[in-house]
Tab-separated table of N, CA, C and O in Angstrom:
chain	number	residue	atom	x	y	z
A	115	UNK	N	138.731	-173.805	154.164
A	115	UNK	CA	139.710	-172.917	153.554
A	115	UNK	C	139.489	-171.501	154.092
A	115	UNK	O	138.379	-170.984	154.213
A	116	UNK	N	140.387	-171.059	154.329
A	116	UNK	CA	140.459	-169.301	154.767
A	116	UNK	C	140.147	-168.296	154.001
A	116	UNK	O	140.500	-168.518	152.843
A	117	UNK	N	139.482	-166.974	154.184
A	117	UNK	CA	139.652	-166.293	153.275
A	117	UNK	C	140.883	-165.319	152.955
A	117	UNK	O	141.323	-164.526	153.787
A	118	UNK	N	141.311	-165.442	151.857
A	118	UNK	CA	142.851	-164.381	151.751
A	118	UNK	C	142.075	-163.158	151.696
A	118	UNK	O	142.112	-162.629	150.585
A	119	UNK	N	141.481	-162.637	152.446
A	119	UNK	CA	140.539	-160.975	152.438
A	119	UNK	C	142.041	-160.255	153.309
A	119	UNK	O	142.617	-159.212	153.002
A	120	UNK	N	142.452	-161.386	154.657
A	120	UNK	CA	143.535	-160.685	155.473
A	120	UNK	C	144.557	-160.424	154.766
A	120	UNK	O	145.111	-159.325	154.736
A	121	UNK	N	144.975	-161.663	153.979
A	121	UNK	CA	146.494	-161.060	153.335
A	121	UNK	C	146.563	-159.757	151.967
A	121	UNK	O	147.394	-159.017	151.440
A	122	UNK	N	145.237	-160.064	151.876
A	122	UNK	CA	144.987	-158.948	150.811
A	122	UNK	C	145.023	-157.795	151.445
A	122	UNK	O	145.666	-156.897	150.903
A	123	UNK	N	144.226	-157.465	152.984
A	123	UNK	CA	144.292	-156.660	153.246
A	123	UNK	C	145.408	-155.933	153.810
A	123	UNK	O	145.233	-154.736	154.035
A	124	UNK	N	146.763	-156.568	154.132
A	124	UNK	CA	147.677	-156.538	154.882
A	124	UNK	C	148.594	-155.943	153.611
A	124	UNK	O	149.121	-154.830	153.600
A	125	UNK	N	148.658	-156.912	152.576
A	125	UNK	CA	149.662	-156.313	151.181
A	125	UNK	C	149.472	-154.457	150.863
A	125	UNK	O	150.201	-153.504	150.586
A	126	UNK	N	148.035	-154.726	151.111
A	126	UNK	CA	147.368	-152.892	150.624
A	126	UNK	C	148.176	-152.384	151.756
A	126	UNK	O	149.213	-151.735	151.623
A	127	UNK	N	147.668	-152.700	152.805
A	127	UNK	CA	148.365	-151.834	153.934
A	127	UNK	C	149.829	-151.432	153.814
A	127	UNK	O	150.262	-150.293	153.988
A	128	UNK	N	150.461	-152.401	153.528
A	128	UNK	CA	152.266	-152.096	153.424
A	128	UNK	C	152.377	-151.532	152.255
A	128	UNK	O	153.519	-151.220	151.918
A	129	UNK	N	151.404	-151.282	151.445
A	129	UNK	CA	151.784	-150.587	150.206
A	129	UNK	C	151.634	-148.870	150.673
A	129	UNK	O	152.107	-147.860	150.151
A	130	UNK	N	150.597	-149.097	152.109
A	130	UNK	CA	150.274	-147.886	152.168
A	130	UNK	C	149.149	-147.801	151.622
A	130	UNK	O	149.416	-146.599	151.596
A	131	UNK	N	147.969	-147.886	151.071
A	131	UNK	CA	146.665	-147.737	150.508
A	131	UNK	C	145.908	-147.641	151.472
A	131	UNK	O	145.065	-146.752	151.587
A	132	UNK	N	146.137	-148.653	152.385
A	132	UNK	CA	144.902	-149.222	153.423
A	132	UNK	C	144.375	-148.558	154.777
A	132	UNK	O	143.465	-148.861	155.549
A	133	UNK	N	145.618	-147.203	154.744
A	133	UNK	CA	145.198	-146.228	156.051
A	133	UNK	C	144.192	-145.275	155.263
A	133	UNK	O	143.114	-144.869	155.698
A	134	UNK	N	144.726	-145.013	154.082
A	134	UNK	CA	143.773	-143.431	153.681
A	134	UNK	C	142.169	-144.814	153.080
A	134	UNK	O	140.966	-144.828	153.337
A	135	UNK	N	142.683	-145.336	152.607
A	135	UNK	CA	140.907	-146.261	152.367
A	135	UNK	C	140.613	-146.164	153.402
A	135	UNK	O	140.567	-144.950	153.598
A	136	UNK	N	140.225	-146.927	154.738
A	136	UNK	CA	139.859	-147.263	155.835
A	136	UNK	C	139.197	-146.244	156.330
A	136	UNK	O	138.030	-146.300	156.717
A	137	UNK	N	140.142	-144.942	156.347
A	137	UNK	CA	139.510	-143.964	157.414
A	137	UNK	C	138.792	-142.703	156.497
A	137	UNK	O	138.228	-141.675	156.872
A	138	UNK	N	138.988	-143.088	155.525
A	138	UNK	CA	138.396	-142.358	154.533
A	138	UNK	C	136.958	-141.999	154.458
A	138	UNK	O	136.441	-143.116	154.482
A	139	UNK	N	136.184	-141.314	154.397
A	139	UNK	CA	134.767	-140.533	154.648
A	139	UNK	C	134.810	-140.007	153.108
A	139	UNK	O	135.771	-139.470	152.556
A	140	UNK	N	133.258	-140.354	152.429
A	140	UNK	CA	133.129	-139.362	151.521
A	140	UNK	C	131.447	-138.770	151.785
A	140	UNK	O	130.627	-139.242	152.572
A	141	UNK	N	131.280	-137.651	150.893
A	141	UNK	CA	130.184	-136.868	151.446
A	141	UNK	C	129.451	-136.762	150.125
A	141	UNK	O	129.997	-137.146	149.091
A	142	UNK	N	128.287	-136.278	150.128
A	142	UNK	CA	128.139	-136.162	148.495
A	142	UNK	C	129.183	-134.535	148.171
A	142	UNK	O	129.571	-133.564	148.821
A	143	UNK	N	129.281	-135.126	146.580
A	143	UNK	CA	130.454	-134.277	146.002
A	143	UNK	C	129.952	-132.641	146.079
A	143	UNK	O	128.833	-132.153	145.917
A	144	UNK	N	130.930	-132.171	146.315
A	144	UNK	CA	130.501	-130.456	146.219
A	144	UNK	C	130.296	-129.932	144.727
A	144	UNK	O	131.112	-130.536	144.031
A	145	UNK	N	129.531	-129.046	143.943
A	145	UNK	CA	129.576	-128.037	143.268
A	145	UNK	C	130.958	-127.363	143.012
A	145	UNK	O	131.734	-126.939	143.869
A	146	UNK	N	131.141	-127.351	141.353
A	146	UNK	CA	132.680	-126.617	141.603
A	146	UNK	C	132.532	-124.944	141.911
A	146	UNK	O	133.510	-124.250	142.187
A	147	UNK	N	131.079	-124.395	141.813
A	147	UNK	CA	131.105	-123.388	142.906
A	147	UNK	C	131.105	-123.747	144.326
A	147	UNK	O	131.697	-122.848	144.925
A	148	UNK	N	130.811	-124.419	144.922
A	148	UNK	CA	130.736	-124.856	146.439
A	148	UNK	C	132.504	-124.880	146.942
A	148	UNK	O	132.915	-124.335	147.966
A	149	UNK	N	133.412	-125.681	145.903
A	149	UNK	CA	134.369	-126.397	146.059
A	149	UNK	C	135.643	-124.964	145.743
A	149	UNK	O	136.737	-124.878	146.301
A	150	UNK	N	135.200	-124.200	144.937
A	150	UNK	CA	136.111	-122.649	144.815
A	150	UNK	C	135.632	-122.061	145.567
A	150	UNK	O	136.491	-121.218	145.823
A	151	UNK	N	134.689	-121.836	146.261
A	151	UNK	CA	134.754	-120.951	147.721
A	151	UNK	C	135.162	-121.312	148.550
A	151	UNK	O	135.624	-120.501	149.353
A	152	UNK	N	135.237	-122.955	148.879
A	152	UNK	CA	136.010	-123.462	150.037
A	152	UNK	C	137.304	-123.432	150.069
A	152	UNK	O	137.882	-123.448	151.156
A	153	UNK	N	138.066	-123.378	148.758
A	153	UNK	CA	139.166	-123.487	148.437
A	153	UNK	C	139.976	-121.303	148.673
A	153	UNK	O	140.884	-120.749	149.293
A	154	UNK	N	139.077	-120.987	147.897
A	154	UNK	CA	139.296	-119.949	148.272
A	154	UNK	C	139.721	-118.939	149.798
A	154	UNK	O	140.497	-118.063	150.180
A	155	UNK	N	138.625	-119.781	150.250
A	155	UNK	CA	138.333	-119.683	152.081
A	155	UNK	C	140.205	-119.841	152.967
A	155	UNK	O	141.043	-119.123	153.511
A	156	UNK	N	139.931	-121.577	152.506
A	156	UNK	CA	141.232	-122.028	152.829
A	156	UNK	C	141.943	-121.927	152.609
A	156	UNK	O	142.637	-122.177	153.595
A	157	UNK	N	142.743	-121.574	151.540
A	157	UNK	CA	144.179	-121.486	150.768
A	157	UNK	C	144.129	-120.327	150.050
A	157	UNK	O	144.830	-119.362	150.358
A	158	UNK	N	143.332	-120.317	149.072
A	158	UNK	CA	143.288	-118.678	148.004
A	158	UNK	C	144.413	-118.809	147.109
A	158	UNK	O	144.132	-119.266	146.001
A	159	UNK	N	145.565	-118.529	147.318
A	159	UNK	CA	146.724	-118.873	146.075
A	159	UNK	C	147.623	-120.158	146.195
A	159	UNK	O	148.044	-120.959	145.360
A	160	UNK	N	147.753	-120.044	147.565
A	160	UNK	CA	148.737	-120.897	147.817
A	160	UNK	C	147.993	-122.323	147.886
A	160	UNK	O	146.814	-122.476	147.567
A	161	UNK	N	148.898	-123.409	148.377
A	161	UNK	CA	148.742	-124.910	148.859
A	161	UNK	C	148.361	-125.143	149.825
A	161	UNK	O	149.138	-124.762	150.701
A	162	UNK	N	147.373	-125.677	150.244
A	162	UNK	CA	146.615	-126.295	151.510
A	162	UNK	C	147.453	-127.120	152.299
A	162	UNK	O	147.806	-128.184	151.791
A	163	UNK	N	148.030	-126.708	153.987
A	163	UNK	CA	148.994	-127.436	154.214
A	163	UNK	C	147.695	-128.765	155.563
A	163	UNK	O	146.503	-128.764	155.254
A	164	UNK	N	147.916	-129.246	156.228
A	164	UNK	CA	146.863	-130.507	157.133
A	164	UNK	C	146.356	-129.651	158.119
A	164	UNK	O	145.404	-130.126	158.738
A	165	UNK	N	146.741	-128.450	158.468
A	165	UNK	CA	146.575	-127.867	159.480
A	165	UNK	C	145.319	-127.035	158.845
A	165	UNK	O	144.282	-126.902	159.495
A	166	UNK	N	145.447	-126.572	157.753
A	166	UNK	CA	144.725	-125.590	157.176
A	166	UNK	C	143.053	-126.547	156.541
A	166	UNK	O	141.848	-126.305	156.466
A	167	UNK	N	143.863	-127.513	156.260
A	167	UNK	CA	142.828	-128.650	155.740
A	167	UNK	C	141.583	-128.909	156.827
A	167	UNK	O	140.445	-128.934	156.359
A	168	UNK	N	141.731	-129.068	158.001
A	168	UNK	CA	141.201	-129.957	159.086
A	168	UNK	C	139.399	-129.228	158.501
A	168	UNK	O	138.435	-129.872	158.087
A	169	UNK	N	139.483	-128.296	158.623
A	169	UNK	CA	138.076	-127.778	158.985
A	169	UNK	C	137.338	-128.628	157.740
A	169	UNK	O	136.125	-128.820	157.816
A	170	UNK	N	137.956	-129.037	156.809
A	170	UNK	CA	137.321	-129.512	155.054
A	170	UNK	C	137.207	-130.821	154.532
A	170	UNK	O	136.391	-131.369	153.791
A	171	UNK	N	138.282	-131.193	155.136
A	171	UNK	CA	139.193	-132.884	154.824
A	171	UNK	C	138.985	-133.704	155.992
A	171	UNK	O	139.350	-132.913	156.862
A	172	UNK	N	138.670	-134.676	156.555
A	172	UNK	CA	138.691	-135.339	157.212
A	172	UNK	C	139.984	-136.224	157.093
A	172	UNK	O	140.822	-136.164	157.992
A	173	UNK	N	140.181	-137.092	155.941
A	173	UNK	CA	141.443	-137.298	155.734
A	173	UNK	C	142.387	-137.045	154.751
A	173	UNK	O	142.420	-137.554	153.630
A	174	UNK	N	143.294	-136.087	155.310
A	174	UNK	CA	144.565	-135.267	154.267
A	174	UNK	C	145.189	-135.946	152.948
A	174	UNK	O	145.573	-135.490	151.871
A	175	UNK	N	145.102	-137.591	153.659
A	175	UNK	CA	145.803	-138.356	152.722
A	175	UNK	C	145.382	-138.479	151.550
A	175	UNK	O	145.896	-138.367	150.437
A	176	UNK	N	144.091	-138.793	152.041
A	176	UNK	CA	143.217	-139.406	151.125
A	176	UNK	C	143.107	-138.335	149.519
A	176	UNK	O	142.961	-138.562	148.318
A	177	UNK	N	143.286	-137.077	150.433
A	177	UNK	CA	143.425	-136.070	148.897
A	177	UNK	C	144.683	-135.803	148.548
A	177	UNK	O	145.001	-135.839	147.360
A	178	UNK	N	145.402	-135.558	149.328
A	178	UNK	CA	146.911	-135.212	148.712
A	178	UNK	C	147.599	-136.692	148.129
A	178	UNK	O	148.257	-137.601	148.635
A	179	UNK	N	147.110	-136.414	146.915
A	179	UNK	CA	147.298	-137.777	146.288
A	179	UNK	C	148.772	-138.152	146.058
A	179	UNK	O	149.210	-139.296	145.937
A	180	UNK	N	149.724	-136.565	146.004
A	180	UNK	CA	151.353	-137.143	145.702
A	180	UNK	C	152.001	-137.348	146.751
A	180	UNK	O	153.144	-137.679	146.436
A	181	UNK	N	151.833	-137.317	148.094
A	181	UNK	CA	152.472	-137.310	149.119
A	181	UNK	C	153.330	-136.364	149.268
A	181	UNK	O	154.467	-136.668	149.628
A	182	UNK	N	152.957	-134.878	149.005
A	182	UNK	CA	153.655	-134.328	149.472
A	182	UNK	C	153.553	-133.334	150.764
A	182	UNK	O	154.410	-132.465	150.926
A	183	UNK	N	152.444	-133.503	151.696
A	183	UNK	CA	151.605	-132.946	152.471
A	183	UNK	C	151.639	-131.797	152.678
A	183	UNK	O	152.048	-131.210	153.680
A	184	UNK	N	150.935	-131.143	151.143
A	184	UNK	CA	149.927	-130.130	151.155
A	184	UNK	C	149.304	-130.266	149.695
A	184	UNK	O	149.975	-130.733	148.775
A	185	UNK	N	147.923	-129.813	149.517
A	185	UNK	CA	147.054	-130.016	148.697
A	185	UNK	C	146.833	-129.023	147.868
A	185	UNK	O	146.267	-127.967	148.148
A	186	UNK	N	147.469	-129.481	146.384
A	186	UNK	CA	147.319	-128.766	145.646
A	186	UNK	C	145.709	-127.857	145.097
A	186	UNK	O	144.689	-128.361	145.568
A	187	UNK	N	145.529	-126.793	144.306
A	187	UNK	CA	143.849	-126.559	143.582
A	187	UNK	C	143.801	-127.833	143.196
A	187	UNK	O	143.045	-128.526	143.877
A	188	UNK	N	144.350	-128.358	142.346
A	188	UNK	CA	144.144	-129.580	141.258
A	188	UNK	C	143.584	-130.862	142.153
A	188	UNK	O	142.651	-131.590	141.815
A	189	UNK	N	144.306	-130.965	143.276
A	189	UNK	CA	143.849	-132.506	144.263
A	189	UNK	C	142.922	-131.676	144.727
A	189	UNK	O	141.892	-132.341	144.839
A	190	UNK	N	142.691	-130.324	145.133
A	190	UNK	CA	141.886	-130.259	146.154
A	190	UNK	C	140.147	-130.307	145.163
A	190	UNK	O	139.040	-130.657	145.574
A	191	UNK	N	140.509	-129.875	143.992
A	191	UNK	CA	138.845	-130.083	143.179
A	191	UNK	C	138.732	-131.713	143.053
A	191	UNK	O	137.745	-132.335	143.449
A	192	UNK	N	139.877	-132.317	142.450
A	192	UNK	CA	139.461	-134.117	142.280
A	192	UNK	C	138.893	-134.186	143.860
A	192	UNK	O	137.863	-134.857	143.784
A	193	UNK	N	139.092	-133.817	145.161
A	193	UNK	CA	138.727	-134.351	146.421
A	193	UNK	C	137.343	-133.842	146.384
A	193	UNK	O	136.506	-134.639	146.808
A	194	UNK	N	136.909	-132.703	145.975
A	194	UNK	CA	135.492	-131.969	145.904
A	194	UNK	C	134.845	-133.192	145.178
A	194	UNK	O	134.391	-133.998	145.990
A	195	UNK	N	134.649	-133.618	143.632
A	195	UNK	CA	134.630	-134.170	143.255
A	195	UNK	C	134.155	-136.114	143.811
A	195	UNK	O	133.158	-136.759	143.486
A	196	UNK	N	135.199	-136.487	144.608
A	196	UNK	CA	135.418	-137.507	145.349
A	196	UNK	C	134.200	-137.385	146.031
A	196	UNK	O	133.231	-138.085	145.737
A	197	UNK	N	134.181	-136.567	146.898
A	197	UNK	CA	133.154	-136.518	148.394
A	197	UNK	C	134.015	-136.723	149.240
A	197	UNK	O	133.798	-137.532	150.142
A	198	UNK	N	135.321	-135.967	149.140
A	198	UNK	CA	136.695	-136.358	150.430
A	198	UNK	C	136.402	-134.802	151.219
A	198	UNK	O	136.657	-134.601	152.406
A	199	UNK	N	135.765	-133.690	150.200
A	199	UNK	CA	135.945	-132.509	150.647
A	199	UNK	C	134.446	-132.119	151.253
A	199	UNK	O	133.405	-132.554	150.761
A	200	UNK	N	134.495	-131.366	152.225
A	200	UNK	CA	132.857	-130.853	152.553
A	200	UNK	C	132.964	-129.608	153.359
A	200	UNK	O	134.055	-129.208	153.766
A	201	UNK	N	131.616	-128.864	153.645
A	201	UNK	CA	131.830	-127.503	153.992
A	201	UNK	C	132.242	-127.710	154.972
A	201	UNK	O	133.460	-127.841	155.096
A	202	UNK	N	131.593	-127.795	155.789
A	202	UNK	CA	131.620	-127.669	157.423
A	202	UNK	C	132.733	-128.897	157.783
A	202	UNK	O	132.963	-129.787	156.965
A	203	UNK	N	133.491	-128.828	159.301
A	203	UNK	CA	134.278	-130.151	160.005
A	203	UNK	C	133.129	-130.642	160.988
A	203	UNK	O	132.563	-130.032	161.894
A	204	UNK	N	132.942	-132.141	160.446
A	204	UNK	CA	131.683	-132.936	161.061
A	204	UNK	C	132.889	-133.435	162.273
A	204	UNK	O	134.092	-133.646	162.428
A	205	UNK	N	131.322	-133.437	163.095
A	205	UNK	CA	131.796	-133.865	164.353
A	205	UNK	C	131.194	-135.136	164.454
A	205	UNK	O	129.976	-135.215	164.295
A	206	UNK	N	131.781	-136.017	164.664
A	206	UNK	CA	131.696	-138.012	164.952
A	206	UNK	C	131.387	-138.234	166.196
A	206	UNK	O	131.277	-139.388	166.609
């Protein structure tokens, strides 16, 4: 017998889940002082748009949880939180 791991994994995918899981990186979680200076750094009042993200986020998706691509304070602390957010952009 086969394992349904593929079709499971294929359903997530067309739902869309299975790109931001996959490539998803978490770090240990930041300090919500760590996570308001970064935020500060990056955005300050406004919304974090992918461009602005790169140096923090590895993947955009994975935090901008409504799809609207840019990251609110509110997603961007749940991502601190997560381990989606980190100081520095690691190099792979």
């Amino acid at each position: 017998m086969s394992s349904p791991l593929p079709v499971i994994a294929a359903a997530v995918a067309a739902l869309g889940f299975g790109v931001a899981y996959a490539e998803s990186t978490t770090a240990p979680a930041l300090t919500e002082d760590e996570c308001r200076a970064i935020w500060n750094t990056a955005a300050g009042r406004a919304e974090l748009s992918a461009d602005g993200a790169k140096p923090y986020i590895d993947n955009f998706e994975s935090v901008d949880t409504n799809r609207d691509r840019k990251v609110s304070n509110a997603e961007f602390r749940a991502g601190c939180k997560a381990g989606l957010v980190h100081k520095l952009h690691r190099v792979e």
